[in-house]
PDB file of C-alpha atoms in Angstrom:
ATOM      1  CA  UNK A  12     -10.314 -10.704  -1.873  1.00 74.00           C
ATOM      2  CA  UNK A  13      -7.485 -10.600   0.626  1.00 75.00           C
ATOM      3  CA  UNK A  14      -5.786 -13.943   1.215  1.00 84.00           C
ATOM      4  CA  UNK A  15      -5.156 -13.178   4.870  1.00 94.00           C
ATOM      5  CA  UNK A  16      -7.156 -13.287   8.091  1.00 95.00           C
ATOM      6  CA  UNK A  17      -6.361 -11.030  11.035  1.00 97.00           C
ATOM      7  CA  UNK A  18      -8.131 -10.289  14.321  1.00 97.00           C
ATOM      8  CA  UNK A  19     -10.049  -7.017  14.036  1.00 97.00           C
ATOM      9  CA  UNK A  20      -8.489  -5.473  17.137  1.00 97.00           C
ATOM     10  CA  UNK A  21      -5.915  -5.971  19.867  1.00 97.00           C
ATOM     11  CA  UNK A  22      -4.656  -4.097  22.901  1.00 97.00           C
ATOM     12  CA  UNK A  23      -1.127  -3.994  24.228  1.00 97.00           C
ATOM     13  CA  UNK A  24       0.451  -2.230  27.187  1.00 97.00           C
ATOM     14  CA  UNK A  25       3.071   0.385  26.457  1.00 97.00           C
ATOM     15  CA  UNK A  26       6.571  -1.049  26.735  1.00 96.00           C
ATOM     16  CA  UNK A  27       5.447  -4.624  26.179  1.00 97.00           C
ATOM     17  CA  UNK A  28       5.867  -6.667  23.027  1.00 97.00           C
ATOM     18  CA  UNK A  29       2.929  -6.535  20.653  1.00 98.00           C
ATOM     19  CA  UNK A  30       2.361  -9.791  18.786  1.00 98.00           C
ATOM     20  CA  UNK A  31       0.039  -9.502  15.798  1.00 98.00           C
ATOM     21  CA  UNK A  32      -1.056 -12.772  14.195  1.00 97.00           C
ATOM     22  CA  UNK A  33      -1.984 -13.377  10.589  1.00 97.00           C
ATOM     23  CA  UNK A  34      -3.360 -16.477   8.886  1.00 96.00           C
ATOM     24  CA  UNK A  35      -2.609 -17.083   5.221  1.00 94.00           C
ATOM     25  CA  UNK A  36      -3.415 -20.754   4.823  1.00 92.00           C
ATOM     26  CA  UNK A  37      -3.722 -20.602   1.017  1.00 89.00           C
ATOM     27  CA  UNK A  38      -0.361 -18.924   0.455  1.00 89.00           C
ATOM     28  CA  UNK A  39       1.635 -20.244  -2.476  1.00 84.00           C
ATOM     29  CA  UNK A  40       5.215 -21.359  -2.111  1.00 78.00           C
ATOM     30  CA  UNK A  41       6.721 -18.259  -3.665  1.00 80.00           C
ATOM     31  CA  UNK A  42       4.387 -15.592  -2.316  1.00 86.00           C
ATOM     32  CA  UNK A  43       5.765 -13.049   0.114  1.00 89.00           C
ATOM     33  CA  UNK A  44       4.168 -11.933   3.364  1.00 93.00           C
ATOM     34  CA  UNK A  45       4.189  -8.151   3.740  1.00 94.00           C
ATOM     35  CA  UNK A  46       3.250  -6.021   6.718  1.00 96.00           C
ATOM     36  CA  UNK A  47       2.177  -2.396   6.534  1.00 97.00           C
ATOM     37  CA  UNK A  48       0.570  -0.121   9.051  1.00 97.00           C
ATOM     38  CA  UNK A  49      -1.650   2.933   8.753  1.00 97.00           C
ATOM     39  CA  UNK A  50      -1.780   5.534  11.452  1.00 95.00           C
ATOM     40  CA  UNK A  51      -5.120   7.338  11.417  1.00 87.00           C
ATOM     41  CA  UNK A  52      -5.717   7.685   7.650  1.00 78.00           C
ATOM     42  CA  UNK A  53      -2.107   8.560   6.893  1.00 91.00           C
ATOM     43  CA  UNK A  54      -0.390   6.765   4.031  1.00 95.00           C
ATOM     44  CA  UNK A  55       0.366   3.092   4.634  1.00 96.00           C
ATOM     45  CA  UNK A  56       3.831   2.613   6.065  1.00 96.00           C
ATOM     46  CA  UNK A  57       5.926  -0.384   5.101  1.00 95.00           C
ATOM     47  CA  UNK A  58       7.138  -2.395   8.091  1.00 96.00           C
ATOM     48  CA  UNK A  59       8.714  -5.661   6.995  1.00 95.00           C
ATOM     49  CA  UNK A  60       8.333  -8.589   4.619  1.00 92.00           C
ATOM     50  CA  UNK A  61       9.489 -12.188   4.374  1.00 92.00           C
ATOM     51  CA  UNK A  62       9.265 -15.321   2.304  1.00 89.00           C
ATOM     52  CA  UNK A  63      10.273 -18.301   4.427  1.00 89.00           C
ATOM     53  CA  UNK A  64      12.810 -17.201   6.997  1.00 87.00           C
ATOM     54  CA  UNK A  65      12.166 -15.026  10.009  1.00 93.00           C
ATOM     55  CA  UNK A  66      13.113 -11.424   9.440  1.00 94.00           C
ATOM     56  CA  UNK A  67      14.051  -8.534  11.706  1.00 95.00           C
ATOM     57  CA  UNK A  68      14.620  -4.859  11.073  1.00 94.00           C
ATOM     58  CA  UNK A  69      14.695  -1.700  13.146  1.00 94.00           C
ATOM     59  CA  UNK A  70      10.918  -1.602  13.382  1.00 94.00           C
ATOM     60  CA  UNK A  71       9.818  -5.170  13.963  1.00 97.00           C
ATOM     61  CA  UNK A  72      10.359  -8.900  13.663  1.00 97.00           C
ATOM     62  CA  UNK A  73       8.439 -11.246  11.419  1.00 97.00           C
ATOM     63  CA  UNK A  74       8.035 -14.885  12.390  1.00 97.00           C
ATOM     64  CA  UNK A  75       6.718 -17.175   9.652  1.00 96.00           C
ATOM     65  CA  UNK A  76       5.686 -20.709  10.554  1.00 95.00           C
ATOM     66  CA  UNK A  77       7.460 -23.572   8.849  1.00 93.00           C
ATOM     67  CA  UNK A  78       4.371 -24.465   6.797  1.00 93.00           C
ATOM     68  CA  UNK A  79       4.020 -20.751   5.921  1.00 93.00           C
ATOM     69  CA  UNK A  80       0.316 -20.791   6.713  1.00 94.00           C
ATOM     70  CA  UNK A  81       0.593 -18.143   9.375  1.00 96.00           C
ATOM     71  CA  UNK A  82       2.901 -15.424  10.601  1.00 96.00           C
ATOM     72  CA  UNK A  83       3.323 -13.078  13.548  1.00 97.00           C
ATOM     73  CA  UNK A  84       4.515  -9.503  13.505  1.00 98.00           C
ATOM     74  CA  UNK A  85       6.314  -8.550  16.702  1.00 98.00           C
ATOM     75  CA  UNK A  86       6.816  -4.981  17.855  1.00 97.00           C
ATOM     76  CA  UNK A  87       9.318  -5.584  20.652  1.00 96.00           C
ATOM     77  CA  UNK A  88       8.675  -2.538  22.839  1.00 94.00           C
ATOM     78  CA  UNK A  89       5.392  -0.954  21.848  1.00 96.00           C
ATOM     79  CA  UNK A  90       4.946   2.784  22.285  1.00 97.00           C
ATOM     80  CA  UNK A  91       1.826   4.937  22.069  1.00 96.00           C
ATOM     81  CA  UNK A  92       2.910   5.950  18.563  1.00 95.00           C
ATOM     82  CA  UNK A  93       2.525   2.342  17.441  1.00 97.00           C
ATOM     83  CA  UNK A  94      -1.249   2.649  17.726  1.00 97.00           C
ATOM     84  CA  UNK A  95      -2.396   1.989  14.164  1.00 97.00           C
ATOM     85  CA  UNK A  96      -4.134  -0.466  11.851  1.00 97.00           C
ATOM     86  CA  UNK A  97      -1.712  -3.233  10.862  1.00 98.00           C
ATOM     87  CA  UNK A  98      -2.152  -5.015   7.559  1.00 97.00           C
ATOM     88  CA  UNK A  99      -0.791  -8.414   6.642  1.00 96.00           C
ATOM     89  CA  UNK A 100      -0.700  -8.843   2.864  1.00 94.00           C
ATOM     90  CA  UNK A 101       0.300 -11.757   0.683  1.00 91.00           C
ATOM     91  CA  UNK A 102       2.105 -10.478  -2.378  1.00 83.00           C
ATOM     92  CA  UNK A 103       1.957 -12.431  -5.595  1.00 72.00           C
ATOM     93  CA  UNK A 104       5.152 -13.941  -6.907  1.00 63.00           C
ATOM     94  CA  UNK A 105       7.363 -12.602  -9.653  1.00 60.00           C
ATOM     95  CA  UNK A 106       8.493 -12.631 -12.385  1.00 51.00           C
ATOM     96  CA  UNK A 107       5.774 -12.641 -14.960  1.00 51.00           C
ATOM     97  CA  UNK A 108       2.855 -12.101 -12.588  1.00 51.00           C
ATOM     98  CA  UNK A 109       0.092  -9.747 -13.605  1.00 46.00           C
ATOM     99  CA  UNK A 110      -1.247  -9.014 -10.139  1.00 51.00           C
ATOM    100  CA  UNK A 111       1.313  -7.030  -8.269  1.00 70.00           C
ATOM    101  CA  UNK A 112      -1.414  -4.850  -6.835  1.00 79.00           C
ATOM    102  CA  UNK A 113      -1.536  -5.108  -3.066  1.00 86.00           C
ATOM    103  CA  UNK A 114      -4.878  -6.506  -1.935  1.00 85.00           C
ATOM    104  CA  UNK A 115      -5.805  -5.073   1.446  1.00 89.00           C
ATOM    105  CA  UNK A 116      -7.974  -6.619   4.091  1.00 90.00           C
ATOM    106  CA  UNK A 117      -9.426  -4.860   7.110  1.00 92.00           C
ATOM    107  CA  UNK A 118      -6.264  -5.315   9.192  1.00 95.00           C
ATOM    108  CA  UNK A 119      -5.868  -5.364  12.966  1.00 97.00           C
ATOM    109  CA  UNK A 120      -6.466  -2.197  14.916  1.00 97.00           C
ATOM    110  CA  UNK A 121      -3.717  -2.200  17.549  1.00 98.00           C
ATOM    111  CA  UNK A 122      -4.250   0.075  20.520  1.00 97.00           C
ATOM    112  CA  UNK A 123      -1.280   0.696  22.793  1.00 97.00           C
ATOM    113  CA  UNK A 124      -2.398   1.597  26.284  1.00 96.00           C
ATOM    114  CA  UNK A 125      -0.323   3.609  28.762  1.00 94.00           C
TER     115      UNK A 125
ATOM    116  CA  UNK B   6      15.404   9.086   3.787  1.00 77.00           C
ATOM    117  CA  UNK B   7      13.694   9.472   0.387  1.00 82.00           C
ATOM    118  CA  UNK B   8       9.921   9.508   0.447  1.00 93.00           C
ATOM    119  CA  UNK B   9       6.899   9.783  -1.805  1.00 97.00           C
ATOM    120  CA  UNK B  10       5.239  13.185  -1.666  1.00 97.00           C
ATOM    121  CA  UNK B  11       1.715  14.153  -2.725  1.00 98.00           C
ATOM    122  CA  UNK B  12      -0.032  17.437  -3.374  1.00 97.00           C
ATOM    123  CA  UNK B  13      -2.401  18.852  -2.419  1.00 97.00           C
ATOM    124  CA  UNK B  14      -3.029  17.318   0.981  1.00 96.00           C
ATOM    125  CA  UNK B  15      -6.722  18.197   0.690  1.00 97.00           C
ATOM    126  CA  UNK B  16      -8.720  19.015  -2.429  1.00 97.00           C
ATOM    127  CA  UNK B  17     -12.316  20.157  -2.372  1.00 98.00           C
ATOM    128  CA  UNK B  18     -14.199  20.229  -5.668  1.00 97.00           C
ATOM    129  CA  UNK B  19     -17.689  20.447  -7.052  1.00 97.00           C
ATOM    130  CA  UNK B  20     -19.319  17.420  -8.633  1.00 97.00           C
ATOM    131  CA  UNK B  21     -18.586  17.289 -12.337  1.00 97.00           C
ATOM    132  CA  UNK B  22     -15.306  19.177 -12.107  1.00 97.00           C
ATOM    133  CA  UNK B  23     -11.955  17.779 -13.152  1.00 98.00           C
ATOM    134  CA  UNK B  24      -9.248  17.240 -10.560  1.00 98.00           C
ATOM    135  CA  UNK B  25      -5.589  16.385 -10.857  1.00 97.00           C
ATOM    136  CA  UNK B  26      -3.803  14.777  -7.960  1.00 98.00           C
ATOM    137  CA  UNK B  27      -0.039  14.986  -7.991  1.00 97.00           C
ATOM    138  CA  UNK B  28       2.642  12.679  -6.726  1.00 97.00           C
ATOM    139  CA  UNK B  29       6.412  12.776  -6.726  1.00 97.00           C
ATOM    140  CA  UNK B  30       7.660   9.195  -6.431  1.00 96.00           C
ATOM    141  CA  UNK B  31      11.013   8.232  -4.948  1.00 93.00           C
ATOM    142  CA  UNK B  32      13.588   9.289  -7.490  1.00 91.00           C
ATOM    143  CA  UNK B  33      15.093   5.957  -8.599  1.00 86.00           C
ATOM    144  CA  UNK B  34      11.788   4.105  -8.627  1.00 89.00           C
ATOM    145  CA  UNK B  35      10.295   2.949 -11.897  1.00 87.00           C
ATOM    146  CA  UNK B  36       6.907   1.530 -10.888  1.00 90.00           C
ATOM    147  CA  UNK B  37       4.105   3.807  -9.782  1.00 93.00           C
ATOM    148  CA  UNK B  38       0.699   3.124  -8.293  1.00 95.00           C
ATOM    149  CA  UNK B  39      -2.490   4.797  -7.198  1.00 97.00           C
ATOM    150  CA  UNK B  40      -4.734   3.445  -4.466  1.00 97.00           C
ATOM    151  CA  UNK B  41      -7.761   4.951  -2.813  1.00 97.00           C
ATOM    152  CA  UNK B  42      -9.472   4.551   0.538  1.00 96.00           C
ATOM    153  CA  UNK B  43     -13.040   5.643   1.086  1.00 96.00           C
ATOM    154  CA  UNK B  44     -13.576   6.739   4.696  1.00 93.00           C
ATOM    155  CA  UNK B  45     -13.877   3.719   6.980  1.00 91.00           C
ATOM    156  CA  UNK B  46     -13.235   1.232   4.172  1.00 93.00           C
ATOM    157  CA  UNK B  47     -10.321  -0.833   2.880  1.00 93.00           C
ATOM    158  CA  UNK B  48      -7.515   0.448   0.739  1.00 94.00           C
ATOM    159  CA  UNK B  49      -8.286  -0.342  -2.925  1.00 95.00           C
ATOM    160  CA  UNK B  50      -5.922  -0.623  -5.858  1.00 94.00           C
ATOM    161  CA  UNK B  51      -6.617   1.661  -8.815  1.00 96.00           C
ATOM    162  CA  UNK B  52      -3.749   1.433 -11.273  1.00 95.00           C
ATOM    163  CA  UNK B  53      -0.090   0.657 -11.768  1.00 92.00           C
ATOM    164  CA  UNK B  54       2.206   2.342 -14.280  1.00 92.00           C
ATOM    165  CA  UNK B  55       5.552   1.392 -15.739  1.00 88.00           C
ATOM    166  CA  UNK B  56       7.575   2.520 -18.701  1.00 86.00           C
ATOM    167  CA  UNK B  57       5.030   5.207 -19.567  1.00 89.00           C
ATOM    168  CA  UNK B  58       2.067   2.928 -19.748  1.00 91.00           C
ATOM    169  CA  UNK B  59      -0.541   1.363 -17.536  1.00 93.00           C
ATOM    170  CA  UNK B  60       0.445  -2.170 -16.534  1.00 89.00           C
ATOM    171  CA  UNK B  61      -2.628  -3.046 -14.444  1.00 89.00           C
ATOM    172  CA  UNK B  62      -5.869  -1.380 -13.533  1.00 92.00           C
ATOM    173  CA  UNK B  63      -8.856  -2.288 -11.422  1.00 93.00           C
ATOM    174  CA  UNK B  64     -12.561  -2.097 -12.215  1.00 94.00           C
ATOM    175  CA  UNK B  65     -12.693   1.200 -10.331  1.00 95.00           C
ATOM    176  CA  UNK B  66     -10.300   2.791 -12.827  1.00 96.00           C
ATOM    177  CA  UNK B  67     -12.842   3.534 -15.542  1.00 95.00           C
ATOM    178  CA  UNK B  68     -12.764   6.063 -18.382  1.00 95.00           C
ATOM    179  CA  UNK B  69     -13.123   8.939 -15.942  1.00 96.00           C
ATOM    180  CA  UNK B  70      -9.650   8.222 -14.607  1.00 97.00           C
ATOM    181  CA  UNK B  71      -6.307   8.705 -16.297  1.00 97.00           C
ATOM    182  CA  UNK B  72      -2.687   8.719 -15.220  1.00 97.00           C
ATOM    183  CA  UNK B  73       0.311  10.459 -16.634  1.00 95.00           C
ATOM    184  CA  UNK B  74       3.974  10.998 -16.010  1.00 93.00           C
ATOM    185  CA  UNK B  75       4.296  14.437 -17.570  1.00 87.00           C
ATOM    186  CA  UNK B  76       7.966  14.867 -16.734  1.00 87.00           C
ATOM    187  CA  UNK B  77      10.777  12.986 -15.054  1.00 79.00           C
ATOM    188  CA  UNK B  78       9.504  13.479 -11.544  1.00 87.00           C
ATOM    189  CA  UNK B  79       5.721  13.837 -11.330  1.00 94.00           C
ATOM    190  CA  UNK B  80       3.044  11.169 -11.570  1.00 96.00           C
ATOM    191  CA  UNK B  81      -0.528  12.395 -11.786  1.00 97.00           C
ATOM    192  CA  UNK B  82      -4.018  10.998 -11.410  1.00 98.00           C
ATOM    193  CA  UNK B  83      -6.771  12.865 -13.236  1.00 98.00           C
ATOM    194  CA  UNK B  84     -10.448  12.405 -12.577  1.00 98.00           C
ATOM    195  CA  UNK B  85     -12.283  13.910 -15.509  1.00 96.00           C
ATOM    196  CA  UNK B  86     -15.726  14.542 -14.046  1.00 95.00           C
ATOM    197  CA  UNK B  87     -15.852  13.936 -10.328  1.00 97.00           C
ATOM    198  CA  UNK B  88     -18.757  12.210  -8.637  1.00 97.00           C
ATOM    199  CA  UNK B  89     -19.765  12.266  -4.996  1.00 97.00           C
ATOM    200  CA  UNK B  90     -18.542   8.688  -4.613  1.00 96.00           C
ATOM    201  CA  UNK B  91     -15.034   9.707  -5.658  1.00 97.00           C
ATOM    202  CA  UNK B  92     -14.605  11.316  -2.247  1.00 98.00           C
ATOM    203  CA  UNK B  93     -11.768   9.389  -0.638  1.00 97.00           C
ATOM    204  CA  UNK B  94      -8.115   9.438   0.341  1.00 97.00           C
ATOM    205  CA  UNK B  95      -5.920   8.825  -2.674  1.00 98.00           C
ATOM    206  CA  UNK B  96      -2.508   7.317  -2.092  1.00 98.00           C
ATOM    207  CA  UNK B  97       0.372   7.223  -4.513  1.00 97.00           C
ATOM    208  CA  UNK B  98       3.065   4.569  -4.173  1.00 96.00           C
ATOM    209  CA  UNK B  99       6.262   3.718  -5.955  1.00 94.00           C
ATOM    210  CA  UNK B 100       8.648   0.801  -6.071  1.00 90.00           C
ATOM    211  CA  UNK B 101      12.096   0.077  -7.308  1.00 85.00           C
ATOM    212  CA  UNK B 102      13.001  -2.380  -9.979  1.00 76.00           C
ATOM    213  CA  UNK B 103      15.186  -5.248  -8.877  1.00 70.00           C
ATOM    214  CA  UNK B 104      17.348  -7.164 -11.278  1.00 65.00           C
ATOM    215  CA  UNK B 105      18.409 -10.662 -10.517  1.00 60.00           C
ATOM    216  CA  UNK B 106      19.739 -13.327 -12.775  1.00 56.00           C
ATOM    217  CA  UNK B 107      17.305 -13.882 -15.602  1.00 58.00           C
ATOM    218  CA  UNK B 108      14.526 -11.540 -14.607  1.00 58.00           C
ATOM    219  CA  UNK B 109      13.414  -8.244 -13.198  1.00 60.00           C
ATOM    220  CA  UNK B 110      10.970  -7.852 -10.379  1.00 63.00           C
ATOM    221  CA  UNK B 111       9.270  -5.109  -8.427  1.00 68.00           C
ATOM    222  CA  UNK B 112      10.379  -4.316  -4.923  1.00 77.00           C
ATOM    223  CA  UNK B 113       8.450  -3.035  -1.923  1.00 87.00           C
ATOM    224  CA  UNK B 114       5.847  -0.343  -2.516  1.00 91.00           C
ATOM    225  CA  UNK B 115       6.327   2.878  -0.536  1.00 94.00           C
ATOM    226  CA  UNK B 116       3.357   5.147  -0.045  1.00 96.00           C
ATOM    227  CA  UNK B 117       2.852   8.870   0.084  1.00 97.00           C
ATOM    228  CA  UNK B 118       0.840  10.673   2.764  1.00 97.00           C
ATOM    229  CA  UNK B 119      -2.261  10.855   0.587  1.00 97.00           C
ATOM    230  CA  UNK B 120      -4.602  13.487  -0.821  1.00 98.00           C
ATOM    231  CA  UNK B 121      -8.018  13.799   0.727  1.00 98.00           C
ATOM    232  CA  UNK B 122     -10.497  14.473  -2.083  1.00 98.00           C
ATOM    233  CA  UNK B 123     -13.875  15.866  -1.105  1.00 98.00           C
ATOM    234  CA  UNK B 124     -16.506  16.125  -3.834  1.00 98.00           C
ATOM    235  CA  UNK B 125     -19.462  18.354  -3.003  1.00 97.00           C
TER     236      UNK B 125
END
């Protein structure tokens, strides 16, 4: 089972920041938090990942709490094309792990409204 | 930007027939994966492949499934005798190998656009 909990759906106004929360209270100290999104049954698209520090790239920012039990994905200026299902996934640590498969939950359906 | 490609985009087959789904991973990647997603359900891991052998597989990946890297660029998933319940989107993914001091690890998985398999 997925080690993460996300709200099933969220709305956000176009042009505003979309903040998607994720709880991963059982995360281990060396497990990564990954975010992907899936636009209408297309292939999952990698967004960002982090371990302990906050991360930012051209798509989004990832804020991880100090205790690492939760994180927030931030899309700074949401557009209609950001409407998708967003998945927060805890990735097992390496090296030597035998479970590098990504375990997917139901994700958050984010709807960007004009 | 390099990307994973998959063919065909849609495959329709009769129950009991064999199908081969094809993937071209990103060229310098060494780890390859298949996932599937039944309509309206979660994405599910099927199998991972490295160094010409399966490294992990799920319960779904039974004897009807096989994977192969027939040449230096393609990675295929074969379903020997399709069933109605095999109807799903099938996604291929690949990841790079990272080397740091003392160990190797697998980097981020990048996914292809998927093949929609419809079994009639």
